[in-house]
Coordinates of C-alpha atoms in Angstrom, one line a residue:
X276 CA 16.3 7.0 -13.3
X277 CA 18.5 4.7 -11.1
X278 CA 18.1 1.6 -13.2
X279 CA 18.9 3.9 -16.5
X280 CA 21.9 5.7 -14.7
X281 CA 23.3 2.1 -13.7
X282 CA 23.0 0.4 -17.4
X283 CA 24.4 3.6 -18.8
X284 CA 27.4 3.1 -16.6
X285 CA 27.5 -0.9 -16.9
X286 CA 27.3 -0.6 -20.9
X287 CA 30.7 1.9 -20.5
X288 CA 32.7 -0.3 -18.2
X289 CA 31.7 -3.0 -20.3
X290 CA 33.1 -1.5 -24.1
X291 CA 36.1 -0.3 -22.2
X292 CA 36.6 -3.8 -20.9
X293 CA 35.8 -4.7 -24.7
X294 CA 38.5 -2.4 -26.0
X295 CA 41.2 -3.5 -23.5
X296 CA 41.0 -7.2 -24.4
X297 CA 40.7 -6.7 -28.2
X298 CA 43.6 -4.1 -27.9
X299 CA 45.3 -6.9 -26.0
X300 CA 44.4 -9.7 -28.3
X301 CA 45.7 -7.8 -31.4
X302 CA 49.2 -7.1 -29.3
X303 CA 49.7 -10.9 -29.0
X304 CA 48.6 -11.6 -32.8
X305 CA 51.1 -8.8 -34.0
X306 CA 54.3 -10.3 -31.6
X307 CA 53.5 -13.9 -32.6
X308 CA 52.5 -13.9 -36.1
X309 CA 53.7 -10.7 -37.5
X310 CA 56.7 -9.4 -36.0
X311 CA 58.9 -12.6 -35.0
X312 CA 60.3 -14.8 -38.0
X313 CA 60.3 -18.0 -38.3
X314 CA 63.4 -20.1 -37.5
X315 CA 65.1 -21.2 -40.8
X316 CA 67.2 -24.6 -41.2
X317 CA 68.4 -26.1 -38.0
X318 CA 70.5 -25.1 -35.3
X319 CA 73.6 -26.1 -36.7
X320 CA 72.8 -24.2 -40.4
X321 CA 71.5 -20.8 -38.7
X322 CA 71.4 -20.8 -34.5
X323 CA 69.0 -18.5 -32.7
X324 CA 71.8 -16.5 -31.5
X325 CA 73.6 -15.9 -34.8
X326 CA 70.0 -14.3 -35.6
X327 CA 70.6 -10.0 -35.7
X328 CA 68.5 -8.6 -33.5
X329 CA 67.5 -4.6 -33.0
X330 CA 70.0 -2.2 -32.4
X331 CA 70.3 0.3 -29.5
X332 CA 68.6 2.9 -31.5
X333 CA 66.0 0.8 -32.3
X334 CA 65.3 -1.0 -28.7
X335 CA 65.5 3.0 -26.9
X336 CA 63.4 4.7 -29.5
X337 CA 60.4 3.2 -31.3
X338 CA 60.3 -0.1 -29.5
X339 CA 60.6 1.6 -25.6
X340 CA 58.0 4.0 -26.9
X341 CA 55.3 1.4 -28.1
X342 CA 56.1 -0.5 -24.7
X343 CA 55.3 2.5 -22.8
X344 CA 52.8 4.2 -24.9
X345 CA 50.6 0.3 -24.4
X346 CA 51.2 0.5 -20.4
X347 CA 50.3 3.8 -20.4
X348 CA 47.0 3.0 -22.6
X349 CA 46.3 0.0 -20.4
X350 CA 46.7 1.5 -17.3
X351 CA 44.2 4.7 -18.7
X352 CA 41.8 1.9 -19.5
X353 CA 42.0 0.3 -15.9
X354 CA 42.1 3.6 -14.4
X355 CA 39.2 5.4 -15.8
X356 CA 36.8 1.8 -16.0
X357 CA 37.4 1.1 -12.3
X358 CA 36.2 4.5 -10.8
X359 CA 33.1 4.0 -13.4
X360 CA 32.7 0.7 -12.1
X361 CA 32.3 2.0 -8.8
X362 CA 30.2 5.0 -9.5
X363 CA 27.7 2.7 -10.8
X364 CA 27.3 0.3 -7.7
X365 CA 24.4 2.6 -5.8
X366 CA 22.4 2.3 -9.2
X367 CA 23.2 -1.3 -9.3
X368 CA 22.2 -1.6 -5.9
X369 CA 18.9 1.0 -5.9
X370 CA 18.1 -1.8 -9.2
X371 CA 18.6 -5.0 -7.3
X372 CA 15.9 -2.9 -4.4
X373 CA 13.0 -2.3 -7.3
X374 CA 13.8 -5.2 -8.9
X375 CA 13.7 -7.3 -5.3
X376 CA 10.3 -5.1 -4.4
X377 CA 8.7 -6.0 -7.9
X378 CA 8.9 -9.7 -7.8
X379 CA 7.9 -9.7 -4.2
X380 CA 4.6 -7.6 -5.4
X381 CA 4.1 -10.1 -8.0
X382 CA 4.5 -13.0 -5.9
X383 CA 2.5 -11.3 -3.1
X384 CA -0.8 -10.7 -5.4
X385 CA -0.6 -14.3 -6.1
X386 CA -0.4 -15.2 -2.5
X387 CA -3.4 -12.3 -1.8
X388 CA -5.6 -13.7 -4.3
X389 CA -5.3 -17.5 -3.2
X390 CA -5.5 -16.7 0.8
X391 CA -7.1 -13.4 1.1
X392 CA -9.2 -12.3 -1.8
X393 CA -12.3 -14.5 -0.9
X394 CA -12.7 -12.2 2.1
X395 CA -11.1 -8.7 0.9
X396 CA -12.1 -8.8 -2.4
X397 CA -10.2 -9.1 -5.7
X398 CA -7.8 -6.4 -5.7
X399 CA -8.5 -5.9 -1.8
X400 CA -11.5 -3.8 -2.7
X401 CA -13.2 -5.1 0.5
X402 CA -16.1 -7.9 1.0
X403 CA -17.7 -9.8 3.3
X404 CA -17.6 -13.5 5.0
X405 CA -19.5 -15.5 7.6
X406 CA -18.6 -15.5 11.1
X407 CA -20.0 -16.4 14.1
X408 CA -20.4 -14.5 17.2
X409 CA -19.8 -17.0 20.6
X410 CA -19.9 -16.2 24.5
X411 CA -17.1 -16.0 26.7
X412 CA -17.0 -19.7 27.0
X413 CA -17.2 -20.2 23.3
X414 CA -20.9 -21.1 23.2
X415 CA -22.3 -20.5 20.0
X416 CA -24.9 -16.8 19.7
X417 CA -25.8 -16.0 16.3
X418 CA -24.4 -16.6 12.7
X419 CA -23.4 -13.0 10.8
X420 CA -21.9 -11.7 7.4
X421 CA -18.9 -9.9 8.9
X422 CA -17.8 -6.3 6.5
X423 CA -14.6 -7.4 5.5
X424 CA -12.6 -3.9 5.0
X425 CA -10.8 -2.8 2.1
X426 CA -6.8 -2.8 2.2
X427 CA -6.0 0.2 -0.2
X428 CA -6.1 2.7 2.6
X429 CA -4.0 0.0 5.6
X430 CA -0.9 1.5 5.3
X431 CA -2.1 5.2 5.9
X432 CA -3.5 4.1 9.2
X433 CA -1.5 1.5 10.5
X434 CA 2.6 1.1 9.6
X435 CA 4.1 -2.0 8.1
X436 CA 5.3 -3.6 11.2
X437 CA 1.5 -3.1 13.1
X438 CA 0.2 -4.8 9.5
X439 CA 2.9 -7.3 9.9
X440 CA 1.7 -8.1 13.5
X441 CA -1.7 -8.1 12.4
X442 CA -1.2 -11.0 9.4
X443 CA 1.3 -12.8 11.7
X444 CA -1.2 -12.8 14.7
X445 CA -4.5 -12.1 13.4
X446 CA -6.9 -9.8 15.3
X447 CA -9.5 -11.4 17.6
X448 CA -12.7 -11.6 17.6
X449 CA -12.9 -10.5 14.1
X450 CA -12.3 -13.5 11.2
X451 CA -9.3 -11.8 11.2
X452 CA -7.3 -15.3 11.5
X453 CA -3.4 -15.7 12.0
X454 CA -1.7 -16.2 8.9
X455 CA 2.3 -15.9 9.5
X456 CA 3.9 -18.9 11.2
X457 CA 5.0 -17.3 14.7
X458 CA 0.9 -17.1 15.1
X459 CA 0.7 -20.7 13.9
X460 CA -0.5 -19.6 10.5
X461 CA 1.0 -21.3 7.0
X462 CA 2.7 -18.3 5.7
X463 CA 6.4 -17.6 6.6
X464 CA 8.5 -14.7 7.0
X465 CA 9.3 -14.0 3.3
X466 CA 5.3 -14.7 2.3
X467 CA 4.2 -12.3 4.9
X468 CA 6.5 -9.8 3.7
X469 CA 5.3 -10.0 -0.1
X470 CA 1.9 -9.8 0.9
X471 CA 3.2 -6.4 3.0
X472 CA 4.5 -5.4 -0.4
X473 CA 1.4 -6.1 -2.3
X474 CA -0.9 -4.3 0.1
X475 CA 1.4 -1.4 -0.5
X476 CA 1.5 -1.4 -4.0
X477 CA -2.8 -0.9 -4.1
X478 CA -2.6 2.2 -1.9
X479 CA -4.7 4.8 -3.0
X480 CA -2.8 8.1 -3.7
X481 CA -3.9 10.8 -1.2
X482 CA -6.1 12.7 -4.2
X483 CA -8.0 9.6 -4.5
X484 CA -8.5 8.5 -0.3
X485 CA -9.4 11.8 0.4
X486 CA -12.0 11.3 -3.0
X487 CA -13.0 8.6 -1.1
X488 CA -13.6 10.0 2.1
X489 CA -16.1 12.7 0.7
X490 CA -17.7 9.9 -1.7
X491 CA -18.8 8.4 1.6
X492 CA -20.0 11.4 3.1
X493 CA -21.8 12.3 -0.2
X494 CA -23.6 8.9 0.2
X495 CA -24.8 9.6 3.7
X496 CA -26.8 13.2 3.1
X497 CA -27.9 12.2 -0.1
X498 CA -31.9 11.4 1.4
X499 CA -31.0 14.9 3.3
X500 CA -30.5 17.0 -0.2
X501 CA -33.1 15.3 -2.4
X502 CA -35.6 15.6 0.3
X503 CA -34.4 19.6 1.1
X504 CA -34.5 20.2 -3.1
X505 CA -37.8 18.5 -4.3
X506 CA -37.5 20.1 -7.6
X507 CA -33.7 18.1 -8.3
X508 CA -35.2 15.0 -6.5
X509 CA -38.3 14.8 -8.7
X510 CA -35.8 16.3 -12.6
X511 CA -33.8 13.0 -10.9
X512 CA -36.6 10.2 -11.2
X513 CA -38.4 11.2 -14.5
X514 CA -35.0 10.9 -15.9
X515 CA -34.0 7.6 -14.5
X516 CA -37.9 6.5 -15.8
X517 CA -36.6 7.8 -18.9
X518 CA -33.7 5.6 -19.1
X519 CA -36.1 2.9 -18.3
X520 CA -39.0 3.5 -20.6
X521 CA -36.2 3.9 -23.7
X522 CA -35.9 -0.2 -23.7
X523 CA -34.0 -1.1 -27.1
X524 CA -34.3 2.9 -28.2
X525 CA -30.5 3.6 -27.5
X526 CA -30.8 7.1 -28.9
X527 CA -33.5 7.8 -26.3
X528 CA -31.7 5.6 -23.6
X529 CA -28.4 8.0 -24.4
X530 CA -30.1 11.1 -24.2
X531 CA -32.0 9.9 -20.7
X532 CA -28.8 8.9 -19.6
X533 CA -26.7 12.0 -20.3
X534 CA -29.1 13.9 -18.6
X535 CA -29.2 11.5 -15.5
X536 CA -25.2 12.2 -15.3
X537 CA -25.6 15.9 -15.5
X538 CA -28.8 16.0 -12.9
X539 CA -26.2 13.3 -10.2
X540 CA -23.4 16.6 -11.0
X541 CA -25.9 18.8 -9.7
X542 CA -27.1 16.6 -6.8
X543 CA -22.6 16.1 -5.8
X544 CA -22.6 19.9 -5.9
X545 CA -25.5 20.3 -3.6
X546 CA -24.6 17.5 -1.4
X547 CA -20.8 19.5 -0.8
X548 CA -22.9 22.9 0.0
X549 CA -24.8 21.2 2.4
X550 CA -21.9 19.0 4.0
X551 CA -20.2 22.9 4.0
X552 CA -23.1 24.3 6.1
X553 CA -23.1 21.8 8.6
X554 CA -22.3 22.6 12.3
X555 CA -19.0 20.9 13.1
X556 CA -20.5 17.8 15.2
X557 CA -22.6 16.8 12.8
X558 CA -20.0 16.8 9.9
X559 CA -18.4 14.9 12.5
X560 CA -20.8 12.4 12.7
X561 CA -21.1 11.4 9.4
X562 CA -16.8 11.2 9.4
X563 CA -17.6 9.0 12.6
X564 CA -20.1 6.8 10.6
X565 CA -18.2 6.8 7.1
X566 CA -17.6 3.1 7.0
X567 CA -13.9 1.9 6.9
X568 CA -12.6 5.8 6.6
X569 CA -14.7 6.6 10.0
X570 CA -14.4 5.6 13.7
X571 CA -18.0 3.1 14.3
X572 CA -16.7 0.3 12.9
X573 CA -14.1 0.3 16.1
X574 CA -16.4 1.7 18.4
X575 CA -20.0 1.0 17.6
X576 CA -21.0 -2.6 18.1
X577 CA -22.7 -4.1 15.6
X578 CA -21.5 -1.4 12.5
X579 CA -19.0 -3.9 11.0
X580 CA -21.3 -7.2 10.9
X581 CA -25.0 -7.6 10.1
X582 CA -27.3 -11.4 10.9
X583 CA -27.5 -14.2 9.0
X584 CA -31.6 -15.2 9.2
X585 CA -32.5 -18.9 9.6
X586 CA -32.6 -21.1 6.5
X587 CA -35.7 -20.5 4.7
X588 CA -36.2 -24.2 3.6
X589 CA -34.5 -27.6 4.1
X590 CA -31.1 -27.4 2.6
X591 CA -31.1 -23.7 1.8
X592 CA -28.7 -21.4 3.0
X593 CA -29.4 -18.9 5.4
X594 CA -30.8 -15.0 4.0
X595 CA -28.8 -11.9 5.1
X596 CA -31.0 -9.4 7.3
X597 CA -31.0 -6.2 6.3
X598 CA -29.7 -4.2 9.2
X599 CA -32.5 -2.2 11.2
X600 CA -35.3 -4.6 9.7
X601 CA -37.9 -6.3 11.4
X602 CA -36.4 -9.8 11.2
X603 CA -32.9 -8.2 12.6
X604 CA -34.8 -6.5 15.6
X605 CA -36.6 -10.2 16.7
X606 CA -33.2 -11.5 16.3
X607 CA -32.1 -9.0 18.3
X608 CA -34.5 -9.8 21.2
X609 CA -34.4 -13.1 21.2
X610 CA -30.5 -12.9 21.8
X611 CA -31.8 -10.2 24.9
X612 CA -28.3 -9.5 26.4
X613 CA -26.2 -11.9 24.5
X614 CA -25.0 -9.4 22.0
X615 CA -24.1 -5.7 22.7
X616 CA -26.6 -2.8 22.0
X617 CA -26.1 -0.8 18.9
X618 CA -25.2 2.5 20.8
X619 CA -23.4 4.9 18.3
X620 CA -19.6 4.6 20.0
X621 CA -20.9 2.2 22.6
X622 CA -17.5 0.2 22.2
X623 CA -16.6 -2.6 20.2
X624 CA -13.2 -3.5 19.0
X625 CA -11.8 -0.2 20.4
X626 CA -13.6 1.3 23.9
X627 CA -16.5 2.7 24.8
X628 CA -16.6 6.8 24.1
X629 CA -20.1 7.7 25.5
X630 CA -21.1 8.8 29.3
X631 CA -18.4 11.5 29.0
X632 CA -15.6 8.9 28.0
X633 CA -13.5 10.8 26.2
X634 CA -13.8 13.8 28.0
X635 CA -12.7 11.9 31.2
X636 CA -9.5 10.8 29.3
X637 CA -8.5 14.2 27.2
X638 CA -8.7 17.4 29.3
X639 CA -8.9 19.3 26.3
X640 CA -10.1 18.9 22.7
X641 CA -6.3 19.8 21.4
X642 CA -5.6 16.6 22.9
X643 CA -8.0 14.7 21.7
X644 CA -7.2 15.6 18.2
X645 CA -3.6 15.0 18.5
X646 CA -4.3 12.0 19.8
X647 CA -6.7 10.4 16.7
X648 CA -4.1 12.3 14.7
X649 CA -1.0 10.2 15.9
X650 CA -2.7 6.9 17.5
X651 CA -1.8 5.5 20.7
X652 CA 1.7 4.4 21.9
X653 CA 3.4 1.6 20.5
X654 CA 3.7 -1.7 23.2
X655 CA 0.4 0.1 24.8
X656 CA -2.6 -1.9 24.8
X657 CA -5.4 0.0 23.5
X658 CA -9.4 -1.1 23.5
X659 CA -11.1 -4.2 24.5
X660 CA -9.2 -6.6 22.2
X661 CA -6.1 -5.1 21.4
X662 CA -2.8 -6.8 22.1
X663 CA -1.0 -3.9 22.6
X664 CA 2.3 -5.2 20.9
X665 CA 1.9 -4.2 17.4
X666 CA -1.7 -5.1 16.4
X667 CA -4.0 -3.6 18.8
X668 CA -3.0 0.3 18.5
X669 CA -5.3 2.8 18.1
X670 CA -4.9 3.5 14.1
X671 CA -3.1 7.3 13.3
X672 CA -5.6 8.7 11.0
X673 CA -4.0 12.0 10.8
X674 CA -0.4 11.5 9.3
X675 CA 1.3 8.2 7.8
X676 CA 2.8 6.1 10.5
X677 CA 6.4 4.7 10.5
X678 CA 7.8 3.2 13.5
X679 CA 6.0 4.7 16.6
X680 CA 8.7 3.7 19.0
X681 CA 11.0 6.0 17.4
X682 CA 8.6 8.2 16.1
X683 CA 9.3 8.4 12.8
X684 CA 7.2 8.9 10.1
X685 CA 7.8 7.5 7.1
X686 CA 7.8 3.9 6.6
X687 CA 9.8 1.0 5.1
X688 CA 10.4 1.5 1.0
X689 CA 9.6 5.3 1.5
X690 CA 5.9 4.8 1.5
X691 CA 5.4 7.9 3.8
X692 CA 7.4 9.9 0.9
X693 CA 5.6 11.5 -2.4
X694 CA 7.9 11.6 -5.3
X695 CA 8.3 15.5 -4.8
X696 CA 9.6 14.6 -1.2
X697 CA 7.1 16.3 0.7
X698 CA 5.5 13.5 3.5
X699 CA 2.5 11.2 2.3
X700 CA -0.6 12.9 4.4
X701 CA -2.7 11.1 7.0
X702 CA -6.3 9.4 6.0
X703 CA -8.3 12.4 7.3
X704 CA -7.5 16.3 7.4
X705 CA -7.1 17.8 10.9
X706 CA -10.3 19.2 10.0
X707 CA -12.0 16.0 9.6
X708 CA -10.4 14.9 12.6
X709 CA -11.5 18.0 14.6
X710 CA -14.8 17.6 13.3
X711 CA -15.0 14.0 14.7
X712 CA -13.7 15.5 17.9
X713 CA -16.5 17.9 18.7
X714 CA -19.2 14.7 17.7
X715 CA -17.1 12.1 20.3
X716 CA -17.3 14.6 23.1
X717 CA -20.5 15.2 23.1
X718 CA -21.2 11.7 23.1

């Protein structure tokens, strides 16, 4: 609208500027060519002032007119193209913004692809990458395959200037490395900030987090619902062994299929009832446990990484373990009290919430919830690693952050703004966030 209302504007200012020198152009052509005569003979035959010139009539009347009728024309022109000229700077200006904040997305997924997608995924969709975990005195422990988290949901928890800290610092002990220069990283100022404007251009809309959020819980109860409706779980597998047994039959395999899709509509409806019917802590557990949209990966240790098993032959890399598996728990003792247990919000990155943690810090559950609604303080440190400057905040997950000092909230190029005008809504409902409440303090 801005860049339409500004071209509309430009394109007038620039035919009236058109009009004025053609109008100008054809003044000069008509004095010079038209309406003087040529000098005849030489001074001496016919002198310039022997030449008869207009009389008073003619110089007051039709001559002052056309004189004052152009001034008046020119001044019109220079009056009316001005004030246009001006009207149109804000669109110029809101154009120069969108068209600044699209090259800076465009140079930014360039930059995300060659430094960050081989951890975060093409697209920041999330991956994984090897890490190691070392002792205080930076002894080597165990090799792991860290979760590397998606970035489509960043700016809903953390605002731009915590994500800015964050790329400019990093965020020990994760891979997390430090990528702007004032951490000693390669990327300067202006790099940092396309990347900012990248990561906010592949934010999900709220529809689609908060689609997100209940695809996660879905995941967690589906053993629960297949194993509470038998009849759905066993319609389920003959019609995935349909799909199976059609091979090269497509009409069969289409039919087997369809039927699969309308069996896994059933199963989503059933798994929604039975996420309804839940007593509040244990809806807030699975919340708690919902991967990147949930609380473990913070404060359980061990949720966001999983071991990397000895090679299995000369020159072959080493296997993933899969976590809870037989391999993981010999790995596990064989490191005895090297690495932390695996106590459901035992404390990792952010603190330790069991043994009445949370109930020792918030007097009541109103507070708790406003607290994982807003986050903590700005400049505060907050859990085991965080910094406390910009990067180690406990996230908001209840509303969209701006700048906490000030506590605004809507941040930089209006992300916290919808299009209607209403504010951008937090990761979780206060709801969800209530629900995880009543799990954490019973921990």
């Amino acid at each position: 609208m801005h860049l339409l209302a500004a071209s509309t504007q430009r394109n007038l200012g620039m035919a009236i500027a058109v009009v004025a020198i053609v109008g100008f152009a054809i003044y000069l052509i008509y004095n010079v060519l038209w309406a003087g005569r040529g000098e005849k003979g030489s001074e001496l035959e016919l002198a310039p002032n022997r030449k008869p010139y207009l009389s008073d009539e003619k110089l007051e009347t039709s001559k002052l007119d056309l004189a004052l009728v152009s001034g008046l024309v020119t001044l019109v022109i220079i009056g009316v193209a001005l004030p246009l000229y001006w009207l149109g700077e804000p669109g110029r200006q809101q154009g120069y913004l969108e068209d600044s904040r699209r090259q800076f997305t465009s140079r930014g997924a360039g930059l995300f692809e060659e430094s960050c997608s081989s951890c975060h995924g093409g697209g920041g969709l999330g991956g994984n990458t090897d890490h190691t975990i070392t002792d205080d005195s930076g002894n080597f422990i165990a090799a792991i395959k860290w979760d590397v988290p998606a970035l489509t949901t960043t700016l809903y928890r953390f605002s731009e200037e915590e994500v800015r800290h964050i790329l400019n610092y990093g965020r020990p002990p994760t891979p997390m490395q430090a990528w702007g220069a004032p951490g000693g990283g390669p990327l300067t100022t202006q790099q940092v900030d396309e990347l900012i404007q990248y990561i906010q251009s592949i934010q999900l809309d709220p529809d689609e987090l908060q689609g997100e959020v209940l695809d996660g819980l879905v995941l967690q109860v589906r053993d629960d619902v297949l194993t509470a409706n038998s009849d759905l779980s066993d319609r389920l597998d003959e019609a995935n062994e349909a799909v199976a047994d059609a091979g090269a039959d497509e009409a069969a395999a289409e039919a087997a299929a369809r039927q699969v899709a309308v069996l896994e509509v059933e199963l989503r409806e059933a798994s929604e009832q039975y996420l309804r019917n839940l007593a509040s802590p244990d809806r807030g557990e699975l919340l708690f446990n919902n991967g990147v949209y949930g609380c473990a990966r913070c404060h359980t240790p061990r949720d966001s990484w999983q071991f990397t098993g000895p090679e299995t032959e000369p020159g072959a890399g080493p296997e993933e373990l899969t976590k809870g598996s037989l391999e993981e728990a010999e790995m596990i003792a064989q490191l005895g009290n090297l690495i932390p247990a695996d106590i459901p919000g035992g404390g990792g990155f952010g603190p330790n919430l069991t043994n009445g943690a949370t109930l020792r810090q918030f007097d009541s559950a109103e507070g708790h919830v406003g607290f994982v609604i807003i986050g903590s303080q700005e400049g505060v440190g907050y859990g085991n690693f965080g910094q406390g400057d910009g990067g180690g905040q406990m996230p908001a997950f209840g509303v969209c952050v701006g700048d906490r000092d000030s506590s605004e909230r809507s941040a930089i190029h209006g992300f916290c703004t919808l299009e209607d005008g209403s504010d951008r809504p937090g990761m979780l409902s206060e709801d969800q966030i209530q629900d995880i409440v009543a799990y954490e303090r019973g921990l």
